[in-house]
Coordinates of C-alpha atoms (C1' of nucleotides) in Angstrom, one line a residue:
Chain A
M106 CA -36.8 -23.6 1.9
N107 CA -33.5 -23.6 0.1
H108 CA -32.7 -20.1 1.4
S109 CA -30.8 -19.4 4.6
P110 CA -33.2 -18.4 7.3
T111 CA -31.2 -15.2 8.0
K112 CA -31.5 -14.2 4.3
P113 CA -34.5 -12.0 4.3
H114 CA -35.1 -11.5 0.6
H115 CA -33.7 -9.5 -2.3
H116 CA -30.1 -9.1 -1.6
G117 CA -29.9 -11.0 1.6
A118 CA -26.9 -10.1 3.6
L119 CA -27.1 -6.5 2.5
R120 CA -26.3 -5.2 5.9
V121 CA -22.9 -6.9 6.0
A122 CA -22.3 -6.1 2.4
L123 CA -22.9 -2.4 3.0
I124 CA -20.6 -2.4 6.1
Q125 CA -17.8 -4.1 4.1
A126 CA -18.3 -1.7 1.2
G127 CA -18.0 1.1 3.7
I128 CA -14.7 -0.2 5.0
D129 CA -13.4 -0.6 1.5
I130 CA -14.4 2.9 0.6
L131 CA -12.8 4.2 3.8
Q132 CA -9.6 2.6 2.8
T133 CA -9.7 3.9 -0.7
D134 CA -11.2 7.3 -0.5
G135 CA -10.7 8.3 3.1
L136 CA -13.3 9.5 5.5
H137 CA -14.7 12.2 3.2
G138 CA -15.2 9.6 0.5
L139 CA -17.5 7.5 2.6
T140 CA -21.0 8.0 1.1
L141 CA -24.3 6.3 1.3
R142 CA -24.6 6.3 -2.4
K143 CA -21.2 4.9 -3.0
C144 CA -21.8 2.1 -0.5
A145 CA -25.1 1.4 -2.3
A146 CA -23.4 1.3 -5.7
R147 CA -20.6 -1.0 -4.4
A148 CA -23.2 -3.4 -2.9
G149 CA -25.3 -3.3 -6.1
V150 CA -28.4 -1.8 -4.6
S151 CA -30.3 1.4 -5.1
H152 CA -29.0 4.7 -3.8
A153 CA -31.6 4.9 -0.9
A154 CA -31.2 1.3 0.3
P155 CA -28.5 2.0 3.0
A156 CA -30.6 4.6 4.7
H157 CA -33.1 1.9 5.3
H158 CA -31.0 -0.6 7.1
F159 CA -29.1 2.0 9.1
D160 CA -30.7 5.1 10.3
G161 CA -29.2 7.5 7.8
L162 CA -25.6 8.2 7.3
V163 CA -24.8 8.4 11.0
G164 CA -26.3 5.0 11.5
L165 CA -24.2 3.5 8.8
K166 CA -21.1 5.0 10.3
G167 CA -22.1 3.6 13.6
A168 CA -22.4 0.2 12.2
I169 CA -19.1 0.5 10.4
A170 CA -17.5 1.7 13.7
H171 CA -19.0 -1.2 15.5
H172 CA -17.5 -3.7 13.1
G173 CA -14.3 -1.8 13.1
L174 CA -14.0 -2.2 16.8
S175 CA -14.1 -5.9 16.5
L176 CA -11.3 -5.8 13.9
F177 CA -9.5 -3.4 16.2
R178 CA -9.8 -5.9 19.0
E179 CA -8.5 -8.7 16.9
A180 CA -5.5 -6.6 15.8
M181 CA -4.6 -5.9 19.4
L182 CA -4.9 -9.5 20.4
A183 CA -2.8 -10.7 17.5
A184 CA -0.1 -8.1 18.3
S185 CA 0.2 -9.3 21.9
A186 CA -0.1 -13.0 21.2
D187 CA 3.5 -14.0 21.6
A188 CA 4.3 -11.8 24.6
G189 CA 6.3 -12.8 27.5
D190 CA 5.6 -11.0 30.8
D191 CA 2.8 -8.7 31.6
L192 CA 4.6 -5.6 30.5
A193 CA 5.4 -7.1 27.1
Q194 CA 1.8 -8.0 26.8
L195 CA 0.7 -4.4 27.4
K196 CA 3.2 -3.0 25.0
G197 CA 2.2 -5.5 22.4
I198 CA -1.4 -4.3 22.7
C199 CA -0.2 -0.7 22.3
R200 CA 1.8 -1.8 19.2
G201 CA -1.3 -3.3 17.8
Y202 CA -3.2 -0.1 18.6
L203 CA -0.8 2.0 16.7
D204 CA -0.5 -0.4 13.8
F205 CA -4.2 -0.6 13.3
A206 CA -4.5 3.2 13.3
A207 CA -1.7 3.3 10.7
A208 CA -3.1 0.6 8.6
Q209 CA -6.7 1.8 8.6
P210 CA -6.5 5.5 9.4
A211 CA -9.9 6.5 8.0
L212 CA -11.7 3.6 9.9
F213 CA -9.8 4.5 13.0
R214 CA -10.8 8.2 12.7
L215 CA -14.4 7.1 12.1
M216 CA -14.5 5.0 15.2
F217 CA -13.3 7.8 17.5
G218 CA -14.7 10.8 15.5
F219 CA -18.3 11.0 16.4
E220 CA -19.6 14.3 17.6
K221 CA -21.6 14.7 20.8
H222 CA -24.9 15.1 19.1
E223 CA -24.4 11.9 17.2
H224 CA -23.7 9.8 20.3
R225 CA -27.3 9.0 20.9
K226 CA -27.8 7.5 17.5
V227 CA -24.5 5.6 17.7
S228 CA -24.1 4.6 21.3
V229 CA -26.2 1.5 20.8
E230 CA -24.0 0.3 18.0
L231 CA -20.8 1.4 19.6
D232 CA -20.2 -0.5 22.8
D233 CA -16.6 0.1 23.5
D234 CA -16.5 -2.8 25.9
L235 CA -15.5 -5.1 23.1
A236 CA -12.2 -3.5 22.5
Y237 CA -11.8 -1.9 25.9
E238 CA -11.8 -5.3 27.5
I239 CA -8.5 -6.1 25.9
L240 CA -6.9 -3.0 27.4
R241 CA -8.5 -3.6 30.7
E242 CA -7.2 -7.1 31.0
A243 CA -3.7 -6.0 30.0
C244 CA -3.7 -3.3 32.7
A245 CA -5.1 -5.6 35.4
P246 CA -1.7 -7.0 36.6
F247 CA -0.5 -3.5 37.4
V248 CA -3.4 -2.3 39.5
R249 CA -2.4 -1.3 43.0
D250 CA -4.0 0.2 46.0
D251 CA -2.8 3.6 45.1
L252 CA -3.5 3.1 41.4
P253 CA -7.1 2.0 40.8
A254 CA -8.0 0.3 37.5
P255 CA -10.0 3.1 36.0
I256 CA -7.2 5.5 36.5
L257 CA -4.5 3.3 35.2
E258 CA -6.5 2.3 32.2
A259 CA -7.3 5.9 31.4
Q260 CA -3.6 6.8 31.6
V261 CA -2.4 4.0 29.4
W262 CA -5.2 4.4 27.0
S263 CA -4.7 8.2 26.8
L264 CA -1.0 7.7 26.1
I265 CA -1.4 5.2 23.2
H266 CA -4.5 6.9 21.8
G267 CA -2.9 10.3 21.9
Y268 CA 0.2 8.9 20.2
A269 CA -1.8 7.2 17.5
T270 CA -3.9 10.2 16.7
L271 CA -1.0 12.6 16.7
Y272 CA 0.8 10.1 14.5
L273 CA -2.1 10.2 12.0
S274 CA -2.2 14.0 12.1
G275 CA 1.1 13.9 10.4
N276 CA 2.2 17.5 10.9
F277 CA 2.8 17.0 14.6
L278 CA 5.6 15.3 16.5
R279 CA 8.0 16.0 13.7
E280 CA 11.1 16.0 15.8
L281 CA 10.3 12.6 17.2
H282 CA 9.6 11.1 13.8
A283 CA 13.1 11.9 12.7
L284 CA 13.7 8.6 14.4
P285 CA 12.6 5.4 12.7
Q286 CA 9.0 4.6 13.5
Q287 CA 9.7 1.5 15.5
E288 CA 12.3 3.2 17.7
A289 CA 10.1 6.3 18.2
F290 CA 7.3 4.1 19.3
E291 CA 9.4 2.2 21.8
Q292 CA 11.0 5.3 23.2
V293 CA 7.6 6.9 23.8
M294 CA 6.3 3.7 25.4
T295 CA 9.0 3.8 28.0
A296 CA 6.5 6.0 29.8
L297 CA 4.5 2.8 30.4
D298 CA 7.4 1.5 32.5
R299 CA 7.2 4.6 34.8
M300 CA 3.5 4.5 35.0
V301 CA 3.3 0.9 35.9
T302 CA 6.3 0.3 38.2
R303 CA 6.1 1.5 41.7
Chain B
M807 CA -7.6 57.6 0.7
N808 CA -9.9 57.4 3.6
H809 CA -9.7 53.7 3.4
S810 CA -7.3 51.5 5.3
P811 CA -4.4 50.5 3.2
T812 CA -5.0 46.8 4.1
K813 CA -8.6 47.1 2.9
P814 CA -8.4 45.8 -0.6
H815 CA -11.9 46.7 -1.8
H816 CA -15.5 45.4 -1.5
H817 CA -15.7 43.9 1.9
G818 CA -12.2 44.6 3.1
A819 CA -11.3 42.2 5.9
L820 CA -13.1 39.3 4.3
R821 CA -10.5 36.8 5.2
V822 CA -10.7 37.4 9.0
A823 CA -14.5 37.7 8.7
L824 CA -14.7 34.3 7.1
I825 CA -12.5 32.7 9.6
Q826 CA -14.5 34.2 12.5
A827 CA -17.7 33.1 10.8
G828 CA -16.3 29.6 10.5
I829 CA -15.4 29.5 14.2
D830 CA -18.9 30.6 15.1
I831 CA -20.5 28.0 12.9
L832 CA -18.2 25.3 14.3
Q833 CA -19.4 26.3 17.8
T834 CA -23.1 26.3 16.7
D835 CA -23.4 23.5 14.2
G836 CA -20.5 21.3 14.8
L837 CA -17.9 20.1 12.3
H838 CA -20.4 18.9 9.9
G839 CA -22.2 22.2 9.9
L840 CA -19.1 24.1 8.6
T841 CA -19.8 25.0 5.1
L842 CA -18.3 27.4 2.5
R843 CA -21.8 28.7 1.7
K844 CA -22.8 29.3 5.3
C845 CA -19.5 31.1 6.0
A846 CA -20.2 33.2 3.0
A847 CA -23.7 34.0 4.1
R848 CA -22.7 34.9 7.6
A849 CA -20.0 37.2 6.2
G850 CA -22.5 38.8 3.8
V851 CA -20.8 37.8 0.6
S852 CA -21.7 35.6 -2.4
H853 CA -21.5 31.8 -2.0
A854 CA -18.4 31.4 -4.0
A855 CA -16.3 34.1 -2.3
P856 CA -14.7 31.9 0.3
A857 CA -13.3 29.5 -2.3
H858 CA -11.4 32.5 -3.7
H859 CA -9.4 33.6 -0.6
F860 CA -8.8 30.0 0.6
D861 CA -8.1 27.2 -1.8
G862 CA -11.5 25.6 -1.5
L863 CA -13.0 24.1 1.6
V864 CA -9.8 22.5 2.8
G865 CA -8.0 25.8 2.5
L866 CA -10.6 27.5 4.6
K867 CA -10.4 24.7 7.2
G868 CA -6.6 25.1 7.2
A869 CA -7.0 28.9 7.9
I870 CA -9.5 28.3 10.6
A871 CA -7.2 25.7 12.2
H872 CA -4.3 28.1 12.0
H873 CA -6.2 30.7 13.9
G874 CA -7.6 28.1 16.2
L875 CA -4.0 27.2 17.1
S876 CA -3.3 30.7 18.3
L877 CA -6.4 30.7 20.4
F878 CA -5.3 27.3 21.7
R879 CA -1.9 28.7 22.6
E880 CA -3.4 31.6 24.5
A881 CA -5.8 29.2 26.4
M882 CA -2.8 27.1 27.5
L883 CA -0.8 30.1 28.5
A884 CA -3.7 31.6 30.5
A885 CA -4.3 28.3 32.3
S886 CA -0.7 28.1 33.4
A887 CA -0.2 31.7 34.3
D888 CA -0.4 31.5 38.0
A889 CA 1.6 28.3 38.4
G890 CA 4.1 27.8 41.1
D891 CA 6.8 25.2 40.3
D892 CA 7.6 23.7 37.0
L893 CA 5.3 20.7 37.5
A894 CA 2.4 22.9 38.3
Q895 CA 3.2 24.9 35.2
L896 CA 3.1 21.7 33.1
K897 CA -0.2 20.5 34.7
G898 CA -1.7 24.0 34.1
I899 CA -0.9 23.7 30.4
C900 CA -2.5 20.3 30.3
R901 CA -5.6 21.7 32.1
G902 CA -5.8 24.5 29.5
Y903 CA -5.4 21.8 26.8
L904 CA -8.4 19.9 28.1
D905 CA -10.5 22.9 28.8
F906 CA -10.0 24.2 25.3
A907 CA -11.0 20.9 23.8
A908 CA -14.1 20.9 26.0
A909 CA -15.0 24.5 25.2
Q910 CA -14.5 24.3 21.5
P911 CA -14.8 20.6 20.5
A912 CA -15.5 21.2 16.9
L913 CA -12.6 23.6 16.4
F914 CA -10.4 21.2 18.3
R915 CA -11.4 18.3 16.1
L916 CA -10.9 20.4 13.0
M917 CA -7.3 21.3 14.1
F918 CA -6.2 17.8 14.5
G919 CA -8.6 16.1 12.0
F920 CA -6.9 16.6 8.7
E921 CA -6.4 13.6 6.5
K922 CA -3.1 12.7 5.0
H923 CA -4.0 13.8 1.5
E924 CA -5.0 17.2 2.8
H925 CA -1.7 17.8 4.6
R926 CA -0.1 19.3 1.5
K927 CA -2.8 21.9 1.1
V928 CA -2.9 22.7 4.8
S929 CA 0.7 22.3 6.1
V930 CA 1.6 25.9 5.1
E931 CA -1.2 27.3 7.2
L932 CA -0.8 24.9 10.0
D933 CA 2.6 25.4 11.6
D934 CA 2.3 23.7 14.9
D935 CA 5.3 25.5 16.3
L936 CA 3.0 28.2 17.6
A937 CA 1.2 26.0 20.0
Y938 CA 3.9 23.3 20.3
E939 CA 6.3 25.9 21.7
I940 CA 4.2 26.2 24.8
L941 CA 4.4 22.5 25.6
R942 CA 8.1 22.3 24.7
E943 CA 9.0 25.1 27.2
A944 CA 7.0 23.5 29.9
C945 CA 8.7 20.2 29.3
A946 CA 12.2 21.7 29.2
P947 CA 12.9 21.7 33.0
F948 CA 12.4 17.9 33.1
V949 CA 14.7 16.9 30.2
R950 CA 17.5 14.6 31.4
D951 CA 20.3 12.7 29.8
D952 CA 18.2 9.5 29.6
L953 CA 15.0 11.4 28.6
P954 CA 15.6 13.6 25.6
A955 CA 13.3 16.5 24.9
P956 CA 11.5 15.0 21.8
I957 CA 10.7 11.8 23.7
L958 CA 9.4 13.6 26.8
E959 CA 7.4 16.0 24.8
A960 CA 5.9 13.2 22.8
Q961 CA 5.0 11.3 26.0
V962 CA 3.4 14.3 27.7
W963 CA 1.6 15.5 24.5
S964 CA 0.3 12.0 23.8
L965 CA -1.1 11.7 27.3
I966 CA -3.0 14.9 27.3
H967 CA -4.0 14.8 23.7
G968 CA -5.3 11.2 24.1
Y969 CA -7.2 12.1 27.2
A970 CA -8.7 15.2 25.6
T971 CA -9.8 13.3 22.4
L972 CA -11.2 10.4 24.4
Y973 CA -13.0 12.9 26.5
L974 CA -14.6 14.4 23.5
S975 CA -15.5 10.9 22.2
G976 CA -17.8 10.6 25.1
N977 CA -18.6 7.0 25.0
F978 CA -15.2 6.0 26.2
L979 CA -13.6 6.1 29.6
R980 CA -17.0 5.8 31.2
E981 CA -15.8 4.3 34.4
L982 CA -13.4 7.1 34.9
H983 CA -16.0 9.7 34.4
A984 CA -18.0 8.4 37.2
L985 CA -15.6 10.7 39.1
P986 CA -16.2 14.5 38.9
Q987 CA -14.4 15.9 35.9
Q988 CA -11.8 17.9 37.9
E989 CA -10.8 14.9 40.0
A990 CA -10.7 12.5 37.0
F991 CA -8.3 14.9 35.3
E992 CA -6.1 15.2 38.3
Q993 CA -6.0 11.5 38.8
V994 CA -5.0 10.8 35.2
M995 CA -2.4 13.6 35.3
T996 CA -0.6 11.9 38.2
A997 CA 1.0 9.9 35.4
L998 CA 3.0 13.1 34.7
D999 CA 4.6 12.9 38.1
R1000 CA 5.9 9.4 37.2
M1001 CA 7.0 10.4 33.7
V1002 CA 8.9 13.4 35.0
T1003 CA 10.5 12.4 38.2
R1004 CA 13.5 10.1 38.1
Chain C
dT193 C1' -6.7 58.8 -17.3
dA194 C1' -5.8 54.2 -19.3
dT195 C1' -4.6 49.6 -18.3
dA196 C1' -4.0 45.6 -15.6
dA197 C1' -4.8 43.0 -11.7
dA198 C1' -7.3 41.6 -7.8
dA199 C1' -11.8 40.7 -5.5
dC200 C1' -16.1 39.3 -5.8
dT201 C1' -20.6 37.8 -8.3
dT202 C1' -23.3 35.0 -11.1
dG203 C1' -24.9 30.9 -13.0
dA204 C1' -24.3 26.2 -13.7
dC205 C1' -23.0 21.3 -12.8
dA206 C1' -22.5 16.9 -10.6
dG207 C1' -22.8 14.8 -6.2
dT208 C1' -24.8 14.5 -1.5
dG209 C1' -28.4 13.0 2.4
dT210 C1' -33.1 12.5 3.1
dC211 C1' -37.8 11.7 2.5
dA212 C1' -42.5 10.2 0.6
dA213 C1' -44.6 7.1 -2.5
dT214 C1' -44.3 2.8 -4.8
dA215 C1' -43.2 -1.8 -6.1
dT216 C1' -41.5 -6.2 -4.7
dT217 C1' -40.5 -10.1 -1.8
dA218 C1' -40.9 -13.1 2.3
dC219 C1' -43.4 -14.9 5.8
dA220 C1' -47.3 -16.1 8.8
dT221 C1' -51.8 -17.5 9.2
dA222 C1' -56.1 -19.2 7.6
Chain D
dT807 C1' -52.5 -23.7 -0.9
dA808 C1' -54.2 -19.0 -0.9
dT809 C1' -54.2 -14.6 1.1
dG810 C1' -52.9 -10.7 3.8
dT811 C1' -49.3 -8.2 6.1
dA812 C1' -44.9 -6.6 7.2
dA813 C1' -40.3 -6.1 5.8
dT814 C1' -37.3 -4.8 2.0
dA815 C1' -35.8 -2.3 -1.7
dT816 C1' -36.7 1.1 -5.7
dT817 C1' -37.9 5.4 -7.7
dG818 C1' -38.2 10.1 -8.0
dA819 C1' -37.8 14.3 -6.0
dC820 C1' -35.9 18.1 -3.1
dA821 C1' -32.7 21.2 -0.9
dC822 C1' -28.1 21.6 0.0
dT823 C1' -23.1 21.0 -0.9
dG824 C1' -18.2 22.1 -3.3
dT825 C1' -16.3 23.5 -7.5
dC826 C1' -15.6 25.7 -11.7
dA827 C1' -16.0 29.0 -15.8
dA828 C1' -17.3 33.4 -17.1
dG829 C1' -18.5 37.9 -16.2
dT830 C1' -18.6 42.2 -13.3
dT831 C1' -16.9 45.5 -10.1
dT832 C1' -13.4 47.6 -7.5
dT833 C1' -8.5 48.8 -6.6
dA834 C1' -4.0 49.7 -7.8
dT835 C1' -0.5 51.1 -11.0
dA836 C1' 1.8 53.6 -14.6

DNA sequence: TATAAAACTTGACAGTGTCAATATTACATA
DNA sequence: TATGTAATATTGACACTGTCAAGTTTTATA
C-alpha cells in the first residue's frame, strides 16, 4: 500500500479540493459565482462529482461554511493575540471579526446566509461552537450577576456582527464612513466599554 | 381616453405588479425562489418582460428592496407609535426592526444582501435615507458632545441589525434563545440603556 | 393619419442543479 | 491470490434559469 489510507481512490482528497475550490471561487466571483460545476472544473473532476460528496449545492455550501468558520476562528485569534487586558482582548477579536468579513466578504455572507429551510441540511456541518467559543471566552471576564453570559455574548456579538454586515452592505452607514475605517471602527466599539463596565 | 394616463399600454401597472409578485414569491419560496420568470408568470406576462422594466434580475431585486424599505419604515413607525419616553420610542423601533425581519425574512435578506459589484446597479433604487431617517430621529434625543449622531446611530443600528440577522441565521445564539423570544429581545436591548445613558 | 417610440412577445442560447444509469476503483473476505 | 461488494466518479439527460436579439403590438406625438 503506497497510498495514504485516507485516500479512497481516483482523486483522493476530492472533498478538501472541492472546498478549497469553492473558497477560491467565492473570492473571485462572489457568492453568485459559486457553482457546483465550477468547483468540479477547478478540482478537475466531472460536473456531477461535487453533488456526490456533499448533498447537493446546499451541502457543499455547508461544508465550505464549516471550513470557513475555522478560518474565521483563526483570524479572530490572531487579531487578539497581542492584547493586553481583557477589554483589549475583546476588541481585538471584534477587529478580527470585521477584518475577516472585509477580506472574505462572500465567504462571510455564505457562513451566515443560510435560509431556514436549509438549516436541517447544514446544521450538522455548521456547528458554531468552533467560532463562538472564541467570543464566549473573551466575554467571560465581564460576566456579572446582573449580566449573564448568554445576554452579554448576544449583545457583543450582535454589535460586531451588525457592524460587519452593514459594512459589507456598503450603501449604509455612509455618514460614519466619512471617517477613516480604523477610526470609525474604534468609535463604534466604544459601545463595548459601556456594555461591559458597571 | 378612458384609460388612466399612467397606464402606458398592455398591462399597465406592470412595474408594481412585478414588485408585488416578487414580494409574494419571496414570502413563499424564499430568496432562492425569486426568479424573473416566476414573477413574470405571476403577473401574467411573458418571461422576458421583467428584464425590460428593471435592468435584469439585479434591477428587479433593487426595485423590490426599494419597496421593501418603505414597508420596513412603516413597520418600525407602527411599532413605536404608542411609545412613552424617548427610550421607549427607540426600543419600539428596534422591536419593529426585529419583527419585520422575522415576518419577512427573505425580503429582509434581499434588502441587505447585495454584493459590492451590484451596488452600482442598485444604489439608485436603494436610498436608505427612507428607513434610516426613522432610526436617526429616534437616536437624536441621546446625542451628546462626546457621542456624535453618526457614532450613536451606527452603534444602535449595528446592535439591532446584528441581532436580527443572527436571529434569522437560526443556528446561532442558541443559548440565548432558550429564553422566550420576547424576553431574549428585551434582555439584549438593555445594552441600549448603557449605550444611551451617560 | 403617419411616424416614432415605448412596451411586450417570441425564440434561442449557454449555464445551472439534479438525477438515473453506467463505469471504474478500492477494499474486504474467501 | 481471486472474487464480490461497496464506494467513487462519469456520462448523459432533463427542466429551469438569466440574457439577448429580433419581431410584434400598443401608445404617444406631430
